[in-house]
Coordinates of C-alpha atoms in Angstrom, one line a residue:
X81 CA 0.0 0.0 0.0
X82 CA 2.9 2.7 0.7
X83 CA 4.4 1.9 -1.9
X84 CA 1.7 2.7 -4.5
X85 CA 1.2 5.9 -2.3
X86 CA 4.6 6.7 -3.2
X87 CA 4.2 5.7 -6.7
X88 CA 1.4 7.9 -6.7
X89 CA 3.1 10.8 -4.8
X90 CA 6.2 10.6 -7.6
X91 CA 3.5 11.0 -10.3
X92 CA 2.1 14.2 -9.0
X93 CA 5.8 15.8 -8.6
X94 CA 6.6 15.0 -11.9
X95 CA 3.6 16.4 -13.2
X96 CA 3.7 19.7 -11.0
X97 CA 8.0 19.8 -12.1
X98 CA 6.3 19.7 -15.5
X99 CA 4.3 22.2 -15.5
X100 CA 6.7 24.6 -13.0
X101 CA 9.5 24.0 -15.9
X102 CA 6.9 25.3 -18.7
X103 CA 5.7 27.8 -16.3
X104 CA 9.6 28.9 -16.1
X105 CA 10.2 28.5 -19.7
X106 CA 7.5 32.1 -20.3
X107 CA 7.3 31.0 -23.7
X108 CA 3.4 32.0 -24.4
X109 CA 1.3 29.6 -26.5
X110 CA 0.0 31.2 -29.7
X111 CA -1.1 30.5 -32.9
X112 CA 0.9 30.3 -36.0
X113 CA -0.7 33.2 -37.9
X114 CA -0.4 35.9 -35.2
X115 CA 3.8 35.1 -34.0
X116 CA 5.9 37.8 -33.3
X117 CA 9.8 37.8 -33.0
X118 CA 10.3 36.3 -29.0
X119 CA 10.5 33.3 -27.4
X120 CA 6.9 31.4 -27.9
X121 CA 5.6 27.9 -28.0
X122 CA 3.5 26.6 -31.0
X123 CA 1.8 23.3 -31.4
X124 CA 0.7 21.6 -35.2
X125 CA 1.6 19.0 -37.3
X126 CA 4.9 18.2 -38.7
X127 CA 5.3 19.1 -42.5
X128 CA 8.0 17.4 -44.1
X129 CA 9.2 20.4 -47.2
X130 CA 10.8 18.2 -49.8
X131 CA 9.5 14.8 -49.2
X132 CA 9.8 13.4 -52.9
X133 CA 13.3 14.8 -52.8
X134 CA 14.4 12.3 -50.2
X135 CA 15.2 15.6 -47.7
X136 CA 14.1 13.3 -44.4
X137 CA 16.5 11.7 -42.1
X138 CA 16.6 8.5 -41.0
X139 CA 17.1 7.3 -37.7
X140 CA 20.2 5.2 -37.0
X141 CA 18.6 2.3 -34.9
X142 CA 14.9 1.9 -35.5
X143 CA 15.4 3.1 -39.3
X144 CA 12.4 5.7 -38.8
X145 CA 11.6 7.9 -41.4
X146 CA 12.4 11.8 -39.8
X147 CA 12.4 15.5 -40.0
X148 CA 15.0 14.8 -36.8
X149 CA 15.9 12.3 -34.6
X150 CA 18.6 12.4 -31.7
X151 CA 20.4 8.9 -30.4
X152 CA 21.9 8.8 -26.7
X153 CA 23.3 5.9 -25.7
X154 CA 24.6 5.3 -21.9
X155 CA 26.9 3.1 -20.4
X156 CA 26.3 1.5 -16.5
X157 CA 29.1 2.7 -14.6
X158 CA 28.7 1.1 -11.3
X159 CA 28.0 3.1 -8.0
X160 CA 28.6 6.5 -11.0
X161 CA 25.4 5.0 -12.4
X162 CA 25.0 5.8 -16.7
X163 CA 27.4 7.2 -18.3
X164 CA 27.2 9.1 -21.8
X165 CA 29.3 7.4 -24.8
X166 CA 27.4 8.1 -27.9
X167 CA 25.4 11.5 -28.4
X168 CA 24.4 11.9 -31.8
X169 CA 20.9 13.9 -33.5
X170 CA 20.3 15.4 -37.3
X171 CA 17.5 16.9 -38.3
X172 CA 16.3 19.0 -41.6
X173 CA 14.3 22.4 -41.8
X174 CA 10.8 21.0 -41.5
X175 CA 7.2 23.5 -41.4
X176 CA 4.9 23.5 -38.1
X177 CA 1.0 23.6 -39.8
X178 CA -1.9 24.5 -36.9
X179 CA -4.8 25.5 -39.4
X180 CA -4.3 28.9 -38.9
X181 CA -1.1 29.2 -40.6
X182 CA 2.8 27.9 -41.4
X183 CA 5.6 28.5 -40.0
X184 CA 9.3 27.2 -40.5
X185 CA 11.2 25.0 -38.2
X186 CA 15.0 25.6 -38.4
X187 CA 16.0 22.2 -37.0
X188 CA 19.0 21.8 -39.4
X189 CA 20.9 24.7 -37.9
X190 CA 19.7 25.1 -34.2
X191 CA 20.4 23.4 -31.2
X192 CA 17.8 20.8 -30.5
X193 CA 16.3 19.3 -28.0
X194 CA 13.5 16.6 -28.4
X195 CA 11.7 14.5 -26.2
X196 CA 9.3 13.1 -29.0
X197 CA 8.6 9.3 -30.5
X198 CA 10.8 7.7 -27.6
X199 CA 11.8 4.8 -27.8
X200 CA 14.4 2.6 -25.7
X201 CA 16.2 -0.5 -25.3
X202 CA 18.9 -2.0 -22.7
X203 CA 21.9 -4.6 -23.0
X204 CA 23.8 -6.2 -20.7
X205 CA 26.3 -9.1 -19.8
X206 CA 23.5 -12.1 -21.0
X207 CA 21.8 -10.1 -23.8
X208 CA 24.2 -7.9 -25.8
X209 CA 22.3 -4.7 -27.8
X210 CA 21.3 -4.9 -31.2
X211 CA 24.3 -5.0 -34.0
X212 CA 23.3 -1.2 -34.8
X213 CA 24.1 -0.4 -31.4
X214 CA 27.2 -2.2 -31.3
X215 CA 28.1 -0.5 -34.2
X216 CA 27.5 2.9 -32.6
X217 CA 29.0 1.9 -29.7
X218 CA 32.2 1.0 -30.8
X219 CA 32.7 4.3 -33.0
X220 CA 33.6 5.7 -29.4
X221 CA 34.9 2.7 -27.4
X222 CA 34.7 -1.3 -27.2
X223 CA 31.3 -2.6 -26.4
X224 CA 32.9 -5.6 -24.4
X225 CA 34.3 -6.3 -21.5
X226 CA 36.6 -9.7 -20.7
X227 CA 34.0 -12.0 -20.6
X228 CA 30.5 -10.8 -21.2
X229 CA 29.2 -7.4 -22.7
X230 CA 29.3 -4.3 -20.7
X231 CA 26.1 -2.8 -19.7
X232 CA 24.6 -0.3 -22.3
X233 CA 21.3 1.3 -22.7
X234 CA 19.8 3.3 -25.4
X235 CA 17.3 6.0 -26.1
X236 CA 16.1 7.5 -30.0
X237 CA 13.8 9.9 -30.4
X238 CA 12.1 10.9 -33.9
X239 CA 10.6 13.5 -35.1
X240 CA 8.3 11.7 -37.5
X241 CA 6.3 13.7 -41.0
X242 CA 3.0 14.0 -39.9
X243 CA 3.2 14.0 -36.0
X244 CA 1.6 16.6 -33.9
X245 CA 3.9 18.7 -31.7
X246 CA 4.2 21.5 -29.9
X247 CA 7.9 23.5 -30.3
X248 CA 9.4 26.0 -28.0
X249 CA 11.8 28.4 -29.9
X250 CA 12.7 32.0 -31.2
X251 CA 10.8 33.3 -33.6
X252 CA 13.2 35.7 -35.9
X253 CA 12.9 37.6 -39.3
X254 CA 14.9 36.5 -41.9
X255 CA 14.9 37.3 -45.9
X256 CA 12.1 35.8 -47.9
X257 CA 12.1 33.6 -51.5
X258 CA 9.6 36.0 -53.2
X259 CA 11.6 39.0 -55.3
X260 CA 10.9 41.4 -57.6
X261 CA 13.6 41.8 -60.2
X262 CA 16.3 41.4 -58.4
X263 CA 15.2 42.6 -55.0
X264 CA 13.9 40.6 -52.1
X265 CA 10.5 41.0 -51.1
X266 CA 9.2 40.3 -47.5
X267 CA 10.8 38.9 -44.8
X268 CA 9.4 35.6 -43.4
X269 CA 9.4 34.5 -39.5
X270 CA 10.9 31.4 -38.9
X271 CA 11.3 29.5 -35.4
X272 CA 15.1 28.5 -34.3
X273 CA 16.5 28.2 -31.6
X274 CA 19.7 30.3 -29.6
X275 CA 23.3 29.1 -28.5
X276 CA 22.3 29.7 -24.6
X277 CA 18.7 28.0 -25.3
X278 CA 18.0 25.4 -27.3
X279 CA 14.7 24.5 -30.0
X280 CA 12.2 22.2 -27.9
X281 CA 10.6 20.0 -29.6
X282 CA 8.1 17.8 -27.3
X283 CA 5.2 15.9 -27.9

């Protein structure tokens, strides 16, 4: 009994962290069609802009289709716990639709951060990771020990075409495509992210 009253107790500080972190974050929600340049959080679906082009990514161990994806991979450490070795994320310029309007997603060229399509996986000394993970592993150091495997788990998260988000970022003025002879018409606001604050991208 206490200890689904704990389990229950954990629940309610994550959610109330949660929402104290978004609280913190003053990034108002608004809709597409009426963003100004600031900090602001915007939620639609994911437009893929050059789908028959092959311009999505693909992610390295489930082989998802993606506007962005980020791997991290962790190694057990003993009484240190998880330890990083393998960071990796790409993504491509991708547009945010919410009915009202469009906007561009820098994700090619801003810091990222995503917690979006999770999915995990864990290894050890009787049941060594998948060979894609091996592979990954040992781009940074050797996924064995003596005897047995080392202790590894693994995270992926995927922005997939299509999915509904919401995305915390900067939304900035930069030169438009439309021009008039040989001058630029229009600038158009894009949302990116900053070098002290990254893009959020979260379901």
């Amino acid at each position: 009994m206490q200890f689904l009253a704990l389990c229950a107790a954990l629940a309610v500080f994550a959610l109330l962290l949660y929402r104290l972190r978004r609280f913190l974050s003053g990034a108002p929600r608004v809709a597409i069609d009426s963003v100004r340049p600031g900090w602001v959080e915007v939620a639609g679906q994911v437009k893929g802009l050059q789908r028959d082009a092959g311009a999505l990514c693909r992610a390295p161990i489930s082989g998802r289709e993606a506007v962005a994806w980020r791997v991290l991979i962790e190694q057990e450490t003993g009484v240190r716990g998880w330890e990083p070795v393998v960071d990796l994320r790409d993504g491509v310029d991708f547009e945010l639709d919410d009915g009202s309007g469009r906007i561009r997603v820098c994700a090619a060229s801003s810091p990222l951060s995503l917690d979006v399509g999770e999915r995990r996986g864990k290894g050890g000394p009787f049941a060594p990771p998948p060979a894609i993970v091996e592979q990954l592993i040992a781009r940074h150091r050797n996924p064995h020990g003596v005897l047995f495997h080392k202790g590894f788990r693994w995270r992926e998260w995927v922005i997939e075409d299509g999915r509904r988000v919401r995305v915390n970022g900067w939304v900035k003025a930069v030169p438009g495509d439309r021009a008039v002879g040989y001058r630029r018409v229009d600038d158009e606001l894009v949302l990116a992210g900053a070098d002290n604050r990254p893009l959020e991208v979260i379901d």
